[in-house]
mmCIF file of C-alpha atoms and ligand atoms in Angstrom:
data_model
loop_
_atom_site.group_PDB
_atom_site.id
_atom_site.type_symbol
_atom_site.label_atom_id
_atom_site.label_comp_id
_atom_site.label_asym_id
_atom_site.label_seq_id
_atom_site.Cartn_x
_atom_site.Cartn_y
_atom_site.Cartn_z
ATOM 1 C CA MET X 1 168.005 105.332 29.572
ATOM 2 C CA HIS X 2 168.226 104.913 33.339
ATOM 3 C CA LEU X 3 165.528 107.485 34.038
ATOM 4 C CA ASN X 4 164.309 107.085 37.579
ATOM 5 C CA LYS X 5 164.120 103.322 37.786
ATOM 6 C CA ASN X 6 165.273 101.506 40.895
ATOM 7 C CA LEU X 7 167.835 98.715 40.710
ATOM 8 C CA VAL X 8 166.165 95.781 42.439
ATOM 9 C CA PHE X 9 168.031 92.707 43.726
ATOM 10 C CA LEU X 10 166.245 89.430 44.239
ATOM 11 C CA GLY X 11 167.053 85.795 44.883
ATOM 12 C CA MET X 12 167.210 83.155 47.574
ATOM 13 C CA MET X 13 168.287 83.678 51.142
ATOM 14 C CA GLY X 14 172.066 83.911 51.132
ATOM 15 C CA SER X 15 172.340 84.914 47.463
ATOM 16 C CA GLY X 16 173.999 88.218 48.347
ATOM 17 C CA LYS X 17 171.130 90.690 47.884
ATOM 18 C CA SER X 18 172.185 92.741 50.910
ATOM 19 C CA SER X 19 175.934 92.615 50.424
ATOM 20 C CA ILE X 20 175.949 93.100 46.638
ATOM 21 C CA GLY X 21 173.158 95.729 46.825
ATOM 22 C CA ASN X 22 175.175 97.677 49.360
ATOM 23 C CA LEU X 23 178.342 97.555 47.224
ATOM 24 C CA ILE X 24 176.458 98.630 44.085
ATOM 25 C CA SER X 25 174.875 101.523 45.947
ATOM 26 C CA LYS X 26 178.314 102.771 47.036
ATOM 27 C CA LYS X 27 179.827 102.296 43.588
ATOM 28 C CA LEU X 28 176.999 104.168 41.809
ATOM 29 C CA ASN X 29 176.452 106.636 44.641
ATOM 30 C CA ILE X 30 172.754 105.782 44.787
ATOM 31 C CA PRO X 31 170.919 105.325 48.133
ATOM 32 C CA PHE X 32 170.509 101.767 49.413
ATOM 33 C CA ILE X 33 167.316 100.269 50.789
ATOM 34 C CA ASP X 34 167.335 96.815 52.396
ATOM 35 C CA ILE X 35 163.711 95.736 52.792
ATOM 36 C CA ASP X 36 164.506 93.184 55.520
ATOM 37 C CA ASN X 37 166.134 95.939 57.596
ATOM 38 C CA LEU X 38 163.087 98.190 57.168
ATOM 39 C CA ILE X 39 160.795 95.353 58.262
ATOM 40 C CA VAL X 40 162.907 94.826 61.396
ATOM 41 C CA GLU X 41 162.857 98.573 62.160
ATOM 42 C CA ASN X 42 159.115 98.816 61.592
ATOM 43 C CA ALA X 43 158.260 95.788 63.732
ATOM 44 C CA GLY X 44 160.796 96.576 66.447
ATOM 45 C CA MET X 45 161.995 92.983 66.495
ATOM 46 C CA SER X 46 164.188 90.619 64.490
ATOM 47 C CA ILE X 47 162.846 88.621 61.550
ATOM 48 C CA SER X 48 163.089 85.422 63.612
ATOM 49 C CA GLU X 49 161.056 87.064 66.386
ATOM 50 C CA ILE X 50 158.420 88.263 63.913
ATOM 51 C CA PHE X 51 158.028 84.719 62.551
ATOM 52 C CA GLU X 52 157.923 83.294 66.081
ATOM 53 C CA LYS X 53 155.598 85.809 67.757
ATOM 54 C CA LYS X 54 153.378 87.015 64.906
ATOM 55 C CA GLY X 55 153.641 84.273 62.298
ATOM 56 C CA GLU X 56 154.668 84.187 58.652
ATOM 57 C CA ASP X 57 151.427 85.736 57.297
ATOM 58 C CA TYR X 58 152.008 88.858 59.407
ATOM 59 C CA PHE X 59 155.578 89.028 58.094
ATOM 60 C CA ARG X 60 154.448 88.655 54.461
ATOM 61 C CA ASN X 61 151.818 91.406 54.816
ATOM 62 C CA LEU X 62 154.344 93.764 56.324
ATOM 63 C CA GLU X 63 156.851 92.812 53.614
ATOM 64 C CA GLU X 64 154.309 93.626 50.875
ATOM 65 C CA LYS X 65 153.368 96.981 52.413
ATOM 66 C CA ILE X 66 156.943 98.136 53.042
ATOM 67 C CA THR X 67 158.245 96.896 49.688
ATOM 68 C CA LEU X 68 155.522 98.540 47.572
ATOM 69 C CA LYS X 69 155.927 101.801 49.494
ATOM 70 C CA ASN X 70 159.691 101.861 48.974
ATOM 71 C CA LEU X 71 159.510 100.949 45.296
ATOM 72 C CA LYS X 72 157.690 104.266 44.778
ATOM 73 C CA LYS X 73 160.945 106.070 45.535
ATOM 74 C CA ILE X 74 163.075 106.908 42.542
ATOM 75 C CA LYS X 75 166.584 105.807 41.649
ATOM 76 C CA ASN X 76 167.490 103.673 44.629
ATOM 77 C CA VAL X 77 169.163 100.315 45.025
ATOM 78 C CA VAL X 78 166.552 98.055 46.618
ATOM 79 C CA SER X 79 167.364 94.609 48.035
ATOM 80 C CA LEU X 80 164.175 92.614 48.445
ATOM 81 C CA GLY X 81 163.608 89.955 51.079
ATOM 82 C CA GLY X 82 164.129 86.466 49.662
ATOM 83 C CA GLY X 83 160.370 85.929 49.326
ATOM 84 C CA GLY X 84 159.555 89.451 48.079
ATOM 85 C CA PHE X 85 159.536 88.638 44.364
ATOM 86 C CA ILE X 86 157.302 85.608 45.014
ATOM 87 C CA ASN X 87 154.512 88.065 45.912
ATOM 88 C CA ALA X 88 152.566 88.734 42.680
ATOM 89 C CA LYS X 89 151.944 92.448 43.398
ATOM 90 C CA ILE X 90 155.586 93.119 44.185
ATOM 91 C CA ARG X 91 156.721 91.097 41.174
ATOM 92 C CA LYS X 92 154.425 92.997 38.790
ATOM 93 C CA GLU X 93 155.645 96.366 40.107
ATOM 94 C CA VAL X 94 159.303 95.330 39.849
ATOM 95 C CA ILE X 95 159.015 93.871 36.349
ATOM 96 C CA SER X 96 156.949 96.772 35.005
ATOM 97 C CA ASN X 97 158.890 99.702 36.385
ATOM 98 C CA HIS X 98 162.423 98.811 37.482
ATOM 99 C CA PHE X 99 165.675 97.040 36.596
ATOM 100 C CA SER X 100 165.638 93.633 38.275
ATOM 101 C CA PHE X 101 168.641 91.398 38.926
ATOM 102 C CA TRP X 102 168.345 87.784 40.050
ATOM 103 C CA LEU X 103 171.466 86.659 41.907
ATOM 104 C CA ASN X 104 171.579 83.008 40.883
ATOM 105 C CA TRP X 105 173.822 80.392 42.562
ATOM 106 C CA ASP X 106 174.222 76.616 42.554
ATOM 107 C CA GLU X 107 171.958 75.118 45.156
ATOM 108 C CA SER X 108 174.893 73.601 47.065
ATOM 109 C CA THR X 109 176.352 77.066 47.756
ATOM 110 C CA LEU X 110 172.974 78.407 48.855
ATOM 111 C CA ILE X 111 172.326 75.441 51.165
ATOM 112 C CA LYS X 112 175.722 75.926 52.817
ATOM 113 C CA ARG X 113 175.056 79.632 53.382
ATOM 114 C CA ILE X 114 171.495 79.154 54.598
ATOM 115 C CA LYS X 115 172.480 76.374 57.006
ATOM 116 C CA ASN X 116 175.228 78.484 58.543
ATOM 117 C CA SER X 117 172.877 81.277 59.537
ATOM 118 C CA LYS X 118 170.585 81.517 62.532
ATOM 119 C CA LYS X 119 168.751 84.562 61.212
ATOM 120 C CA ARG X 120 166.696 82.780 58.542
ATOM 121 C CA PRO X 121 163.589 81.364 60.234
ATOM 122 C CA LEU X 122 162.140 79.948 57.035
ATOM 123 C CA ALA X 123 165.124 77.633 56.649
ATOM 124 C CA PHE X 124 165.326 76.468 60.309
ATOM 125 C CA LYS X 125 162.787 73.758 59.982
ATOM 126 C CA LEU X 126 163.613 72.559 56.473
ATOM 127 C CA SER X 127 165.752 69.559 55.531
ATOM 128 C CA ASP X 128 168.335 69.901 52.735
ATOM 129 C CA GLN X 129 165.886 68.188 50.412
ATOM 130 C CA GLU X 130 163.111 70.653 51.288
ATOM 131 C CA ILE X 131 165.455 73.605 50.772
ATOM 132 C CA ARG X 132 166.376 72.148 47.371
ATOM 133 C CA ALA X 133 162.676 71.933 46.461
ATOM 134 C CA LEU X 134 162.141 75.533 47.604
ATOM 135 C CA ILE X 135 165.071 76.717 45.457
ATOM 136 C CA LYS X 136 163.670 74.826 42.451
ATOM 137 C CA ASP X 137 160.146 76.231 42.864
ATOM 138 C CA ARG X 138 161.301 79.762 43.482
ATOM 139 C CA SER X 139 163.831 79.738 40.644
ATOM 140 C CA LYS X 140 160.986 79.471 38.121
ATOM 141 C CA ILE X 141 159.633 82.736 39.504
ATOM 142 C CA TYR X 142 162.979 84.464 40.038
ATOM 143 C CA SER X 143 163.737 83.752 36.361
ATOM 144 C CA GLU X 144 161.127 86.396 35.446
ATOM 145 C CA ALA X 145 163.652 89.043 36.513
ATOM 146 C CA GLU X 146 165.013 91.173 33.694
ATOM 147 C CA PHE X 147 168.635 90.124 34.282
ATOM 148 C CA LYS X 148 169.905 86.794 35.584
ATOM 149 C CA ILE X 149 173.363 87.021 37.120
ATOM 150 C CA ASN X 150 175.133 83.671 37.352
ATOM 151 C CA CYS X 151 177.264 84.214 40.425
ATOM 152 C CA ASN X 152 178.929 80.820 40.860
ATOM 153 C CA LYS X 153 182.684 81.062 41.428
ATOM 154 C CA LEU X 154 182.595 84.861 41.179
ATOM 155 C CA THR X 155 183.882 87.176 43.887
ATOM 156 C CA LYS X 156 181.677 90.010 45.098
ATOM 157 C CA THR X 157 183.849 92.454 43.127
ATOM 158 C CA GLU X 158 183.347 90.457 39.927
ATOM 159 C CA ILE X 159 179.587 90.287 40.458
ATOM 160 C CA VAL X 160 179.445 94.040 41.087
ATOM 161 C CA ARG X 161 181.438 94.661 37.906
ATOM 162 C CA LYS X 162 179.056 92.479 35.877
ATOM 163 C CA ILE X 163 176.006 94.323 37.213
ATOM 164 C CA ILE X 164 177.435 97.800 36.650
ATOM 165 C CA LYS X 165 178.261 96.854 33.061
ATOM 166 C CA ILE X 166 174.665 95.761 32.447
ATOM 167 C CA TYR X 167 173.319 98.896 34.141
ATOM 168 C CA GLU X 168 175.508 101.158 32.054
ATOM 169 C CA CYS X 169 174.412 99.476 28.805
ATOM 170 C CA ASN X 170 170.692 99.798 29.553
HETATM 171 N N1 ATP D 1 180.271 86.497 45.729
HETATM 172 C C1 ATP D 1 180.325 86.054 46.970
HETATM 173 N N2 ATP D 1 181.326 85.247 47.333
HETATM 174 C C2 ATP D 1 181.396 84.774 48.600
HETATM 175 N N3 ATP D 1 180.490 85.040 49.575
HETATM 176 C C3 ATP D 1 179.484 85.834 49.258
HETATM 177 C C4 ATP D 1 179.330 86.374 47.950
HETATM 178 N N4 ATP D 1 178.209 87.120 47.941
HETATM 179 C C5 ATP D 1 177.674 87.029 49.193
HETATM 180 N N5 ATP D 1 178.462 86.272 49.988
HETATM 181 C C6 ATP D 1 178.232 85.956 51.411
HETATM 182 O O1 ATP D 1 177.021 85.229 51.492
HETATM 183 C C7 ATP D 1 176.356 85.550 52.706
HETATM 184 C C8 ATP D 1 174.943 85.954 52.411
HETATM 185 O O2 ATP D 1 174.918 87.222 51.789
HETATM 186 P P1 ATP D 1 173.744 88.279 52.059
HETATM 187 O O3 ATP D 1 173.435 88.384 53.501
HETATM 188 O O4 ATP D 1 174.156 89.526 51.336
HETATM 189 O O5 ATP D 1 172.541 87.529 51.323
HETATM 190 P P2 ATP D 1 171.013 87.936 51.227
HETATM 191 O O6 ATP D 1 170.598 87.549 49.863
HETATM 192 O O7 ATP D 1 170.835 89.350 51.613
HETATM 193 O O8 ATP D 1 170.314 86.950 52.271
HETATM 194 P P3 ATP D 1 168.894 87.154 53.053
HETATM 195 O O9 ATP D 1 167.795 86.927 52.055
HETATM 196 O O10 ATP D 1 168.899 86.096 54.085
HETATM 197 O O11 ATP D 1 168.889 88.545 53.600
HETATM 198 C C9 ATP D 1 177.181 86.647 53.395
HETATM 199 O O12 ATP D 1 177.993 86.053 54.382
HETATM 200 C C10 ATP D 1 178.002 87.207 52.257
HETATM 201 O O13 ATP D 1 179.228 87.768 52.678
HETATM 202 O O1 SKM D 2 163.329 83.718 51.520
HETATM 203 C C1 SKM D 2 162.533 84.152 52.367
HETATM 204 O O2 SKM D 2 161.329 83.863 52.358
HETATM 205 C C2 SKM D 2 163.050 85.083 53.391
HETATM 206 C C3 SKM D 2 164.277 85.681 53.183
HETATM 207 C C4 SKM D 2 164.822 86.736 54.060
HETATM 208 O O3 SKM D 2 165.401 87.750 53.255
HETATM 209 C C5 SKM D 2 163.752 87.326 54.974
HETATM 210 O O4 SKM D 2 162.909 88.203 54.251
HETATM 211 C C6 SKM D 2 162.940 86.242 55.625
HETATM 212 O O5 SKM D 2 163.822 85.479 56.417
HETATM 213 C C7 SKM D 2 162.231 85.362 54.586
HETATM 214 MG MG1 MG D 3 169.677 90.279 53.119
#
């Protein structure tokens, strides 16, 4: 039964949480919440500016507060920030009360996407090798999600189809 659970998307920067979350929300006609966007709205500055001016700890505290608050809503599509599920409180809430989908990709695809973007302050200062290590460490935690979606070589439409099928069977 779907009851009132949220559909929560998690995974590395560039894994498609925002774009796939948005498409799923339209397809299922369920409201969409992008935590990164709410953080930007709340802080009145971009994520890069928050990291630069206030520091990562400030960002993580705000991320925890905004994420836990929004997970209280019912039946929404929620795209976490890339580090959201690494937070133990957020992870416990997501695993206990919601459907969770890890968008999993080969590291080479993720590195290409992360490198091409200026809006990901965490990745600015990391070498390819450090990003690889981050992906490896985080993947152990992301794997606690209820559903792992292997996205390699799939189009967005195919990924959306896969997710809807899982949702409809659960
Ligand atoms: N299946 C796909 N095939 C090709 N490109 C994709 C696919 N899914 C996502 N992308 C592209 O990858 C990029 C990153 O996607 P998106 O911004 O949705 O990721 P994200 O997980 O929300 O990242 P962040 O954590 O930084 O917010 C976008 O340019 C998006 O169009
Ligand atoms: O992976 C991360 O730690 C991050 C991912 C983005 O979604 C943003 O939440 C921010 O850039 C940090
Ligand atoms: Mg995003």
